mmCIF file of C-alpha atoms and ligand atoms in Angstrom:
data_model
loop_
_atom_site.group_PDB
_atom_site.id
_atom_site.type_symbol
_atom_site.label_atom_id
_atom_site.label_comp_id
_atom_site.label_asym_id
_atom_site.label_seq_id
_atom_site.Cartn_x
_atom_site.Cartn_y
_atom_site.Cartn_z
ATOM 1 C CA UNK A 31 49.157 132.317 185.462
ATOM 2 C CA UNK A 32 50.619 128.779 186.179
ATOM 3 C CA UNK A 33 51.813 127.668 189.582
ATOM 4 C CA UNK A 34 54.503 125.516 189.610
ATOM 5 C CA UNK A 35 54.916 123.405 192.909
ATOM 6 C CA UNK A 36 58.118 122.303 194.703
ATOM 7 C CA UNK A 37 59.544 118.888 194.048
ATOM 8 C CA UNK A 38 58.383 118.043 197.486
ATOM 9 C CA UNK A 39 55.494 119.392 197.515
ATOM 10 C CA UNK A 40 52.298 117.424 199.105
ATOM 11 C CA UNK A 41 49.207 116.695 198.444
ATOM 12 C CA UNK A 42 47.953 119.008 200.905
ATOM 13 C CA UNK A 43 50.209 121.857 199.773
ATOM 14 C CA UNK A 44 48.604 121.216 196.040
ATOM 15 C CA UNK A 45 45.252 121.170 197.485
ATOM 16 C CA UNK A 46 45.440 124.427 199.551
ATOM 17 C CA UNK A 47 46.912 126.270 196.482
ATOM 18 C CA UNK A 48 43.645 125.150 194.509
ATOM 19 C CA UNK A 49 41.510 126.735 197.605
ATOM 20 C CA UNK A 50 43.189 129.460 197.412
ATOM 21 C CA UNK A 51 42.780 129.734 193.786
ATOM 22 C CA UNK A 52 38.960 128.973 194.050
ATOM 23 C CA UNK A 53 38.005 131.486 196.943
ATOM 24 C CA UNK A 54 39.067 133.792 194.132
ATOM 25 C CA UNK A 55 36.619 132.987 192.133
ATOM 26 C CA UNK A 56 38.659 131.573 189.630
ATOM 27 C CA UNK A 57 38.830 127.628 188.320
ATOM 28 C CA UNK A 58 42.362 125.578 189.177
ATOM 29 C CA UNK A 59 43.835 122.735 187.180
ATOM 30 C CA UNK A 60 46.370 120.515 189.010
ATOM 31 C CA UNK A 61 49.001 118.755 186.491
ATOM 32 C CA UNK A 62 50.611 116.406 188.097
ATOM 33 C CA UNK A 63 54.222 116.080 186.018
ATOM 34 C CA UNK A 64 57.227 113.291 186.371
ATOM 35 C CA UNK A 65 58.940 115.546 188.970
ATOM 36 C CA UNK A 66 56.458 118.430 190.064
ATOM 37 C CA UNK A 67 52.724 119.391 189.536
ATOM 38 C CA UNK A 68 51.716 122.854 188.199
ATOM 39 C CA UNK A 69 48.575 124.205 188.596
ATOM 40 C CA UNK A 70 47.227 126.864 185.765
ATOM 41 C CA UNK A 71 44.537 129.047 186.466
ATOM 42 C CA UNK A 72 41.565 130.130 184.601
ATOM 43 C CA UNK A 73 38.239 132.325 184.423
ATOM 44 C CA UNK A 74 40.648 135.349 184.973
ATOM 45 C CA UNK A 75 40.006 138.467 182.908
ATOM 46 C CA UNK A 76 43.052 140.293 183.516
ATOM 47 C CA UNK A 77 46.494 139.144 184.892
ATOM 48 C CA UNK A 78 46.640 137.392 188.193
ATOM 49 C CA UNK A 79 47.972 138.992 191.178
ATOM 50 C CA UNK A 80 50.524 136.061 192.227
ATOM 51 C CA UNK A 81 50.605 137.343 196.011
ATOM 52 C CA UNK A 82 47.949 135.663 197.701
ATOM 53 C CA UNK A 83 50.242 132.581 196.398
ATOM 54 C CA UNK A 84 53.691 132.966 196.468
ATOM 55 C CA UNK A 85 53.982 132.337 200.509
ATOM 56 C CA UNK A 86 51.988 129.183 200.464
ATOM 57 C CA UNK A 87 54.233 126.010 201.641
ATOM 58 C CA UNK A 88 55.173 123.964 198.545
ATOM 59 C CA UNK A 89 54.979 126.957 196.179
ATOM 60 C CA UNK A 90 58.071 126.827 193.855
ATOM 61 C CA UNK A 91 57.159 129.575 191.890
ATOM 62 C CA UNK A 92 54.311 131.690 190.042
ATOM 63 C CA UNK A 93 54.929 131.789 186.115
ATOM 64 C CA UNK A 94 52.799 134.316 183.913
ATOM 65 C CA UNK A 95 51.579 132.298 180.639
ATOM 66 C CA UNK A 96 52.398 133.962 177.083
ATOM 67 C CA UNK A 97 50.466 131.926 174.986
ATOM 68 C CA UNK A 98 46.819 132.202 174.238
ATOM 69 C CA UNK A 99 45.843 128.973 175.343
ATOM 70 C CA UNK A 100 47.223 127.645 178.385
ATOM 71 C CA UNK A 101 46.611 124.179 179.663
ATOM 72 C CA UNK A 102 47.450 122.840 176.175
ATOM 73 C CA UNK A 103 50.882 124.339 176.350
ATOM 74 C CA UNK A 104 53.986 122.729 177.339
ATOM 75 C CA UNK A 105 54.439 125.728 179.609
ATOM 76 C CA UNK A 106 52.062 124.254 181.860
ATOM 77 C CA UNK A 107 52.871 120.367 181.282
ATOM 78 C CA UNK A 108 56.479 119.540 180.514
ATOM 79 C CA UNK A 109 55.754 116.137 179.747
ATOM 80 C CA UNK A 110 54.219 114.599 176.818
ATOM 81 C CA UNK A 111 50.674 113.659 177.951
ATOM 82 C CA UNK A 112 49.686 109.978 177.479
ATOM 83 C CA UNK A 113 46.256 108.773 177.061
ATOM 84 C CA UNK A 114 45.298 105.286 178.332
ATOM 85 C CA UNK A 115 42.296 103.241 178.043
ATOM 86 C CA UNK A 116 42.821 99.880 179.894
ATOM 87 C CA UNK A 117 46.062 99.168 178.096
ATOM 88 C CA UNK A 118 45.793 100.524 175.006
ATOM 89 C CA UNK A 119 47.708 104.109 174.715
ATOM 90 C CA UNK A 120 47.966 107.073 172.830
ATOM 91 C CA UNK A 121 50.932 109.489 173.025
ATOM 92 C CA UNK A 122 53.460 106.299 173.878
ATOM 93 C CA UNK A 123 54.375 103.835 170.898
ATOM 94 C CA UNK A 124 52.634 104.497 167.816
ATOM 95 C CA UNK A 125 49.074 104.242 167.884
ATOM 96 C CA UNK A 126 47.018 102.822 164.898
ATOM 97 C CA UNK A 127 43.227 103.556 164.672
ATOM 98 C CA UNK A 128 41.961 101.604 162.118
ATOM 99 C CA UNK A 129 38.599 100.818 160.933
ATOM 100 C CA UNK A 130 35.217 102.189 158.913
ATOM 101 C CA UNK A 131 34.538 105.266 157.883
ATOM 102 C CA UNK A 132 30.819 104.939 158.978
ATOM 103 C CA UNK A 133 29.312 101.534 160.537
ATOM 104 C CA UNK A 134 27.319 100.470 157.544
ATOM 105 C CA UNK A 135 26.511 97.104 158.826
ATOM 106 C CA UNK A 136 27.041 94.648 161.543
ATOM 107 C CA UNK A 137 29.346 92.407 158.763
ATOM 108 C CA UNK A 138 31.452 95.163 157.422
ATOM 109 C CA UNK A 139 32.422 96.203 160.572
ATOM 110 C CA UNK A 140 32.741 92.892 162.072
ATOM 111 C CA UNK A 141 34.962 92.024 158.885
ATOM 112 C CA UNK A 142 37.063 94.962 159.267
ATOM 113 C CA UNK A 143 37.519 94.169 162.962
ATOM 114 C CA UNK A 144 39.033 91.286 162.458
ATOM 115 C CA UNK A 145 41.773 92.586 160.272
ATOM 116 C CA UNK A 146 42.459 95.236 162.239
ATOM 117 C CA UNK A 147 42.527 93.227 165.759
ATOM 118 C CA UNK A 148 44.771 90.304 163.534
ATOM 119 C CA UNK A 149 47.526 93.462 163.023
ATOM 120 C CA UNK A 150 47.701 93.458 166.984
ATOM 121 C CA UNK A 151 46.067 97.191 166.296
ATOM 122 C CA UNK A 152 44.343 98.050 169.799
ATOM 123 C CA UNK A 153 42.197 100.782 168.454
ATOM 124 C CA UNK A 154 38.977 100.981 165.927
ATOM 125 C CA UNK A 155 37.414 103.397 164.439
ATOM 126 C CA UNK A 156 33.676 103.624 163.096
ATOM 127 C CA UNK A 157 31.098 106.969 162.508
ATOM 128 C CA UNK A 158 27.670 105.918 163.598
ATOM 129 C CA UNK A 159 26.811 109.811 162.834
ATOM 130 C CA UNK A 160 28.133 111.411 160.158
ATOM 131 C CA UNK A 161 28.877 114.450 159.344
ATOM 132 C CA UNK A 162 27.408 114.702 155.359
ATOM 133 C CA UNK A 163 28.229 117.762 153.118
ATOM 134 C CA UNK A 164 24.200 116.627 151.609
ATOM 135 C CA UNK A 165 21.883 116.192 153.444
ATOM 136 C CA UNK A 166 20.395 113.072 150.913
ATOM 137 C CA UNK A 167 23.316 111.354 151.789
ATOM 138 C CA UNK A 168 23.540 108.460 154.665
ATOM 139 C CA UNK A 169 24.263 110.046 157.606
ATOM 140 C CA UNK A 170 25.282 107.033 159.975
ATOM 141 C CA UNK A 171 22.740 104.444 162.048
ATOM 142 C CA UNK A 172 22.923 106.252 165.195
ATOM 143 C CA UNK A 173 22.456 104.318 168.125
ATOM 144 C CA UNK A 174 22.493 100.980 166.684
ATOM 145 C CA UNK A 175 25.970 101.838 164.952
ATOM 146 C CA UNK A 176 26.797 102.328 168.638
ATOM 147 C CA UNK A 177 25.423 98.977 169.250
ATOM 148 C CA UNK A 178 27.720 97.499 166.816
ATOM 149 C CA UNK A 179 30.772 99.440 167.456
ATOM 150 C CA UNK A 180 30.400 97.830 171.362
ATOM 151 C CA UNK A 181 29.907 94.464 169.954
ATOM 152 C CA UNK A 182 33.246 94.902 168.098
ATOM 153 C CA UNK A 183 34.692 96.160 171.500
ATOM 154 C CA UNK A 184 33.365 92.740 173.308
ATOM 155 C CA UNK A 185 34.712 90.401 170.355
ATOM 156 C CA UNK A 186 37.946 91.661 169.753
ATOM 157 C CA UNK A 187 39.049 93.865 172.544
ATOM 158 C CA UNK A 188 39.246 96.794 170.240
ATOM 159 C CA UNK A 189 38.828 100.424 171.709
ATOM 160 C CA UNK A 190 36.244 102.271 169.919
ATOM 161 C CA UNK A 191 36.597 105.837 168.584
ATOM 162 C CA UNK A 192 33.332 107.429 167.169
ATOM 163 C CA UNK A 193 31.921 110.929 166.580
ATOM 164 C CA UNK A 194 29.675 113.032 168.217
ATOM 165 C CA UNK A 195 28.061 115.150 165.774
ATOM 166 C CA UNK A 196 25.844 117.363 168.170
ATOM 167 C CA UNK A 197 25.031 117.467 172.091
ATOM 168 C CA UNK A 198 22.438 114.364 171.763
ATOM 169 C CA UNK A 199 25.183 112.768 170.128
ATOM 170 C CA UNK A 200 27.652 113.183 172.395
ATOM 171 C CA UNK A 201 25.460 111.951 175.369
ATOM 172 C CA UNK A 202 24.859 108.338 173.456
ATOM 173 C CA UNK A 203 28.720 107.936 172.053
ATOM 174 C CA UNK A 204 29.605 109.082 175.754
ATOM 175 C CA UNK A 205 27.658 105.527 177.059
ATOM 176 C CA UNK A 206 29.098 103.509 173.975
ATOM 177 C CA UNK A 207 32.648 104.520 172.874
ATOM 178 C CA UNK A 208 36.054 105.017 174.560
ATOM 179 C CA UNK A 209 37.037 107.682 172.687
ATOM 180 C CA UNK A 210 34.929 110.881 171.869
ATOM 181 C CA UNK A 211 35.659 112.247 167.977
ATOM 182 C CA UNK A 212 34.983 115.927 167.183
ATOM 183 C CA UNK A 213 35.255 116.481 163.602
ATOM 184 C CA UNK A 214 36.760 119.042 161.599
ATOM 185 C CA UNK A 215 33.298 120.299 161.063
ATOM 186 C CA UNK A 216 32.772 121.344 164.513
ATOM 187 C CA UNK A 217 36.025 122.299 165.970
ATOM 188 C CA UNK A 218 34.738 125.381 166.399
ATOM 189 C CA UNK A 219 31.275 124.549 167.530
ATOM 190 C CA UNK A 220 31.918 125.857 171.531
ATOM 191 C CA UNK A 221 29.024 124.537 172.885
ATOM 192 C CA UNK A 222 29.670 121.055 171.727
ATOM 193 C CA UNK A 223 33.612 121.563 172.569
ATOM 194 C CA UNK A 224 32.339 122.910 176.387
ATOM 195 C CA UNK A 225 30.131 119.586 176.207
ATOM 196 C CA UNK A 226 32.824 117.576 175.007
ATOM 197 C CA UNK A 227 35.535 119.019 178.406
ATOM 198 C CA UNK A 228 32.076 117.671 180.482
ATOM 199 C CA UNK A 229 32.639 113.961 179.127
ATOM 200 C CA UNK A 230 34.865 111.843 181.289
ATOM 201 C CA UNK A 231 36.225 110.042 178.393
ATOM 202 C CA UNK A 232 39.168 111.184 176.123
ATOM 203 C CA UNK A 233 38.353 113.355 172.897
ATOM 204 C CA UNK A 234 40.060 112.840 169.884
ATOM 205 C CA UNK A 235 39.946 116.796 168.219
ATOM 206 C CA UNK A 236 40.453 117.198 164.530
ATOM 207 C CA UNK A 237 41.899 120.366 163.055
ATOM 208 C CA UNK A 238 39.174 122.325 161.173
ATOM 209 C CA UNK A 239 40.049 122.512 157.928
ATOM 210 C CA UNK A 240 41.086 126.176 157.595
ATOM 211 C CA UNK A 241 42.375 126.707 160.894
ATOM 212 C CA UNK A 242 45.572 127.583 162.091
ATOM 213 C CA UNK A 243 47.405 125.789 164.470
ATOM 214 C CA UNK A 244 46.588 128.759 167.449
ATOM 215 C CA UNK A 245 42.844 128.438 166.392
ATOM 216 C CA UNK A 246 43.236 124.359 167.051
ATOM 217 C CA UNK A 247 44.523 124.601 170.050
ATOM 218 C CA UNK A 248 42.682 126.890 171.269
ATOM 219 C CA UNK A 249 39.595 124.648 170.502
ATOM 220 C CA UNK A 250 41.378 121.910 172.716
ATOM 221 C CA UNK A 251 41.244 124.680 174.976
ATOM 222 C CA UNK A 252 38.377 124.735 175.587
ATOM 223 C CA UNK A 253 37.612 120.613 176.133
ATOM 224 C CA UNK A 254 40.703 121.449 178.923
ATOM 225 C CA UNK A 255 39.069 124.408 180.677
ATOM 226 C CA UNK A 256 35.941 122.465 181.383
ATOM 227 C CA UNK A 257 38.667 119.768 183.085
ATOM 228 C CA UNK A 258 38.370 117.055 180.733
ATOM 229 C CA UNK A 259 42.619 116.780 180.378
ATOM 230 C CA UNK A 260 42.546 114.062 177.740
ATOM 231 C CA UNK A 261 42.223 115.336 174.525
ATOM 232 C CA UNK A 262 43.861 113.797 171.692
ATOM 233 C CA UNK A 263 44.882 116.407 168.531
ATOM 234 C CA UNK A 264 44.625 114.862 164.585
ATOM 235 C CA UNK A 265 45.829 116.416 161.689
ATOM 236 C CA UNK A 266 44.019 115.605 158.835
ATOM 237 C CA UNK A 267 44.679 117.661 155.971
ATOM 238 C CA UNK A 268 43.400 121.597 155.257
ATOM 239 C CA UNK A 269 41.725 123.368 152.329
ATOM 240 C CA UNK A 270 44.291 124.777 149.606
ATOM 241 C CA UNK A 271 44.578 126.269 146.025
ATOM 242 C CA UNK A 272 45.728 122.198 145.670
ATOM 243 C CA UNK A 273 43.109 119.988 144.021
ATOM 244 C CA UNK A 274 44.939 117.482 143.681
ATOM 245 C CA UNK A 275 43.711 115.153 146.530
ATOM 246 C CA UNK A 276 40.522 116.102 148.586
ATOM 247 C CA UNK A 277 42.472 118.292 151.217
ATOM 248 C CA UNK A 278 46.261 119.272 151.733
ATOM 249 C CA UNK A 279 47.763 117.019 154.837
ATOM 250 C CA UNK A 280 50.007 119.954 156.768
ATOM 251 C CA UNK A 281 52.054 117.306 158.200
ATOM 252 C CA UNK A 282 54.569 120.312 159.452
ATOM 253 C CA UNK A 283 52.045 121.144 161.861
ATOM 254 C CA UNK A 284 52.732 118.030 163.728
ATOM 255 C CA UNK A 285 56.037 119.108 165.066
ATOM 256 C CA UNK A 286 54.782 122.675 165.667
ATOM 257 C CA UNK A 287 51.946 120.927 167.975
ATOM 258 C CA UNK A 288 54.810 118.972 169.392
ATOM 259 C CA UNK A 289 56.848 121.801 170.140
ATOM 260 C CA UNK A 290 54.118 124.123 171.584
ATOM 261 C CA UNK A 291 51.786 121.541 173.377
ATOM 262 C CA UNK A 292 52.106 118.121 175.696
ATOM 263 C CA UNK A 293 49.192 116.488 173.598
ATOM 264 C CA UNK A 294 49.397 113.991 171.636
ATOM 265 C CA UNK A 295 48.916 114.288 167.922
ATOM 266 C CA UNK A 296 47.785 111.867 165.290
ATOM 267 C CA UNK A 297 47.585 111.941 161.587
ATOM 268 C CA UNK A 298 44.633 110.842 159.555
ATOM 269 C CA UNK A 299 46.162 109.985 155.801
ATOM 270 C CA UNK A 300 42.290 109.303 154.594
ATOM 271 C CA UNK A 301 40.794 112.125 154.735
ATOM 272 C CA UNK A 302 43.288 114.130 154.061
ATOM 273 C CA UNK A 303 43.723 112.673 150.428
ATOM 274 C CA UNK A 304 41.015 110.966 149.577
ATOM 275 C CA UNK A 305 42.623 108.744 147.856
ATOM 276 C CA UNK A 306 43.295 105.232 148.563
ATOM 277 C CA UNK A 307 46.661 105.054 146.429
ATOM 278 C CA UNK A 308 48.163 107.759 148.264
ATOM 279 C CA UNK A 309 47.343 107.044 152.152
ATOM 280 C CA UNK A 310 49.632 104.663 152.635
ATOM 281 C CA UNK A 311 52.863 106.966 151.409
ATOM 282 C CA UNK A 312 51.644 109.373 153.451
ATOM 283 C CA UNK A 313 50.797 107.054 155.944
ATOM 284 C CA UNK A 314 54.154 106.581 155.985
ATOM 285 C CA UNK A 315 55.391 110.323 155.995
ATOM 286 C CA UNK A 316 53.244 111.125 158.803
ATOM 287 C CA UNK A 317 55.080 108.478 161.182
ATOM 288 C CA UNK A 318 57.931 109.906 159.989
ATOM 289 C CA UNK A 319 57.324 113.254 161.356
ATOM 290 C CA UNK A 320 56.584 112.089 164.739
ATOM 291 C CA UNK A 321 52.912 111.468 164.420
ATOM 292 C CA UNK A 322 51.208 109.652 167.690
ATOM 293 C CA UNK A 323 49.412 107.962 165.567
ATOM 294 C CA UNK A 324 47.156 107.393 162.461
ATOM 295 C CA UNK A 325 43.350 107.080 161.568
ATOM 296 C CA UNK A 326 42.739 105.095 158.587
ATOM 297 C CA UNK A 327 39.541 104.430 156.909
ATOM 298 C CA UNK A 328 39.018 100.422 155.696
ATOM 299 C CA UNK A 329 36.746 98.758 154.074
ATOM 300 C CA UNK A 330 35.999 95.243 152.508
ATOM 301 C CA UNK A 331 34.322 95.952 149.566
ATOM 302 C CA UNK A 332 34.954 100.299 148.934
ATOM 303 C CA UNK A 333 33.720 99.936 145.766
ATOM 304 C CA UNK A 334 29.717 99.762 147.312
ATOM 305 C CA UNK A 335 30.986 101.931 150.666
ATOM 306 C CA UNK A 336 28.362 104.187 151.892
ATOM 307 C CA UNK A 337 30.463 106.954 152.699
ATOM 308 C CA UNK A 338 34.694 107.337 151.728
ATOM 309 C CA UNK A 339 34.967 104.497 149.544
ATOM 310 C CA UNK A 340 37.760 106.543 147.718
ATOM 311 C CA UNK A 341 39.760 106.793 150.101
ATOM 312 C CA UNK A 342 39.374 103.258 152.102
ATOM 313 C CA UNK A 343 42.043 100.819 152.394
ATOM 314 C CA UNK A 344 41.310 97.263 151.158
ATOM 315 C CA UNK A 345 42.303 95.091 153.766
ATOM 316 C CA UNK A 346 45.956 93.946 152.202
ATOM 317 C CA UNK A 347 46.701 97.509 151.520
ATOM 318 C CA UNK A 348 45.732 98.256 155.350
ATOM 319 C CA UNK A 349 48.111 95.267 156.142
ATOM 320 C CA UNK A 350 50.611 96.556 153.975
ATOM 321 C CA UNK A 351 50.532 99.652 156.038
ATOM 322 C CA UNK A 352 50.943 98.554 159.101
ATOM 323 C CA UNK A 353 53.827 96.793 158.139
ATOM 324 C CA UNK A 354 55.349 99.484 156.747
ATOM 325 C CA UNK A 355 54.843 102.400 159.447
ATOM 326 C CA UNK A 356 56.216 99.590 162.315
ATOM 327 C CA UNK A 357 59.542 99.355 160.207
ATOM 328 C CA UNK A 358 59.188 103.439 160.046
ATOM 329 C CA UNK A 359 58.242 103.639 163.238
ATOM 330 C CA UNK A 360 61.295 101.765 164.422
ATOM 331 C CA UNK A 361 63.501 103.994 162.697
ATOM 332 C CA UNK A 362 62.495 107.009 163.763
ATOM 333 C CA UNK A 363 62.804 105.519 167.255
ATOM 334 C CA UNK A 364 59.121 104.426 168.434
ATOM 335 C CA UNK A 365 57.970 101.699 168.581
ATOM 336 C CA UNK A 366 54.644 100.617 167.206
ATOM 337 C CA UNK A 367 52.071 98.968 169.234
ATOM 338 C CA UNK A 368 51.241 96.890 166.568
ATOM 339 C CA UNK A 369 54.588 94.586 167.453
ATOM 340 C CA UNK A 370 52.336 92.384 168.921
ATOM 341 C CA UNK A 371 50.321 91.279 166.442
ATOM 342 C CA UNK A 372 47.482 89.276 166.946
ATOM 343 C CA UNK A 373 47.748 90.182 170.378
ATOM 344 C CA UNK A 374 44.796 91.523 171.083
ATOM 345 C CA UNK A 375 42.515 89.120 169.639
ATOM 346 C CA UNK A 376 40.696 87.533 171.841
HETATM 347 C C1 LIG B 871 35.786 111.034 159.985
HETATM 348 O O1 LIG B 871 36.886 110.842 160.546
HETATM 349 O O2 LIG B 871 34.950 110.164 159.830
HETATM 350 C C2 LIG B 871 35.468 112.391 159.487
HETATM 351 C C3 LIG B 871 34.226 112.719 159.140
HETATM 352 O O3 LIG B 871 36.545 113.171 159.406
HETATM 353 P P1 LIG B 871 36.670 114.766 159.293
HETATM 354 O O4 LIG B 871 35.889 115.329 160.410
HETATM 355 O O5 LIG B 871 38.148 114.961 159.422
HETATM 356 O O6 LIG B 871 36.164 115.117 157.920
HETATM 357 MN MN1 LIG B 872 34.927 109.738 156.200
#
C-alpha cells in the first residue's frame, strides 16, 4: 500500500499519516516527490486495510502496490531519484566512476587519481576487499586500502566508492568511503543487504550475475526497507552460453530498470567483458542506452595488476573514453559531468 499525499499537504499531515501507520505496527517511508510525497508501507503480511487512512487531512489517496518490491518502484516515486554527495551526483548528468580495480598501492592509486580527477571525473573507484574466486589470490589491503582511498579523497576531491565484502567490512568502508559497493557476489547475501539499508551512506548494488531484473530489485529492496533510500543500481554483465568476453553486459536491462524503478542505474563495461579492447565500445553503448553512469577499472601498468589487469584501461584509453561518452552523452541529451574537466582538481 502507498499513500499518496495532497499537493498541499503539510508536514504535519505527512507526519500524522506515518503515526498512524506505526501504531499499526507496521514501518512508513515518506518520499518526498517534485509536487507531492507518498508514503509506502511495509512489514505488512497481507493487504492493508486503507481505512484508518483515507480520512486523515492531506490524504490524496490510498494506492494498492502490484509489484513485488515497492519502494524501488516508480509507483511509489515518480521522479528519478538523484544521489548527491557534496556536489558530485548520480542519477543527473552522466556520472563517471573511474579508478582501480583493487588499491594495490599508495602510487597506483595516487597515479590513477590524477588522471581521473584531470578528466574533471568527480568519482573514484578502488576495492580495498576483494571479492576472489581463490582464495590464494590477493584479496585487497583492508583498512589501509581505506587509508589510501581517503588520501585520494583529500588530494583530489574525488568521491570514493569501495566494497564491503562482509558485515566487518561494511562497518570500516562505512567510516572511509562515500559510497558503499555490494558486489555481484553478495546481492543476495540479506544480512549484509539489511546491514547495508543500516548505513547512512549511499550503496552502489550490482546485479548478481544470474539474476533477473525482479530478483535485483528486490535486493535493493531490501537496502530501502531498512530506510537507507539511496541506493544506486549497476549493470555489469550476466553469465551466458557466450564465452566470448568474461560475462554478457544485458545493457537492455537498463531501460527496463528505468521504466520500472526511480533509481539510478549505472553500467560497468569492465567487468562485464573483461577485456580492455572492448570496454570502451561498450562504454560507449551503455551511455547510449541511458546509463547513469559507468564504472571503469584503470590502471598504469595492467600488465603487473594484482587483480583485472585484462580488463583495465591504460590511462589514454580511459581518456579516450571519456571523451567519447561526453560527445555520446550529448547526443543522447545528457550531459556529462566530466564537461568540466580539470575541475575538480584541487
Ligand atoms: C568490482 O567492481 O571490483 C567487482 C568485484 O565487481 P563485481 O562484483 O561486479 O564482480
Ligand atoms: Mn575487478
Amino acid at each position: 500500500m502507498l499513500i499518496v499525499m495532497q499537493a498541499g499537504a503539510t508536514n504535519a499531515d505527512v507526519r500524522r499519516v506515518v503515526e498512524t501507520i506505526e501504531s499499526l505496527g507496521l514501518k512508513a517511508h515518506p518520499m518526498p516527490g517534485a509536487n507531492r510525497t507518498a508514503i509506502g508501507i511495509t512489514g505488512n503480511q497481507g493487504a492493508v486495510d486503507p481505512s484508518p487512512f483515507a480520512d486523515l487531512p492531506g490524504v490524496g489517496e490510498c494506492v494498492r502496490v502490484t509489484r513485488p518490491y515497492k519502494l524501488v518502484s516508480r509507483e511509489l516515486k515518480h521522479d528519478k531519484t538523484v544521489i548527491k554527495v557534496g556536489d558530485a551526483e548520480i542519477g543527473g548528468d552522466v556520472a563517471i566512476i573511474g579508478g582501480v580495480c583493487a588499491v594495490e598501492s599508495r602510487e597506483q592509486t595516487m597515479l590513477t587519481a590524477q588522471v581521473v580527477a584531470e578528466m574533471g571525473c568527480r568519482w573514484f573507484r578502488g576495492g580495498a576487499f576483494k571479492p576472489r574466486t581463490s582464495p590464494y589470490a590477493f584479496q585487497g589491503l583492508a583498512e589501509e586500502g581505506l587509508k589510501i582511498l581517503s588520501d585520494v579523497r583529500d588530494q583530489f576531491g574525488l568521491r570514493i566508492v569501495t566494497e564491503a565484502v562482509d558485515e566487518p567490512a561494511l562497518d570500516l568502508v562505512e567510516r572511509y568511503a562515500d559510497v558503499i559497493q555490494i558486489g555481484t557476489r553478495n546481492m543476495q547475501n540479506f544480512s549484509l543487504l539489511k546491514r547495508a539499508g543500516q548505513a547512512r551512506k549511499p550503496v552502489l548494488l550490482k546485479r548478481g550475475m544470474s539474476s533477473t531484473l525482479e530478483e535485483f530489485l528486490l535486493a535493493a529492496e531490501y537496502i530501502m526497507s531498512e530506510g537507507n533510500y539511496q541506493v544506486i543500481l549497476c549493470e555489469r554483465g550476466v553469465r551466458t552460453f557466450s564465452n566470448h568476453s568474461r560475462f554478457t553486459p544485458d545493457l537492455s536491462v537498463i531501460p527496463a530498470v528505468q521504466h520500472l524503478s526511480h533509481l539510478p542505474i549505472i553500467f560497468d563495461p569492465s567487468h562485464s567483458t573483461g577485456k580492455r579492447e572492448t570496454v570502451i565500445p561498450l562504454a560507449r553503448a551503455g551511455v547510449a542506452v541511458g546509463a547513469d553512469g559507468l564504472l571503469v577499472d584503470v590502471h598504469p601498468y595492467p600488465e603487473r595488476a594484482l587483480c583485472d589487469g585484462p580488463q583495465a584501461l591504460l590511462f589514454d584509453m580511459f581518456r579516450d573514453m571519456v571523451a567519447q561518452v561526453r560527445a555520446i552523452a550529448e547526443i543522447v541529451k545528457r550531459h556529462s559531468e566530466a564537461h568540466s574537466a580539470g575541475a575538480a582538481v584541487k
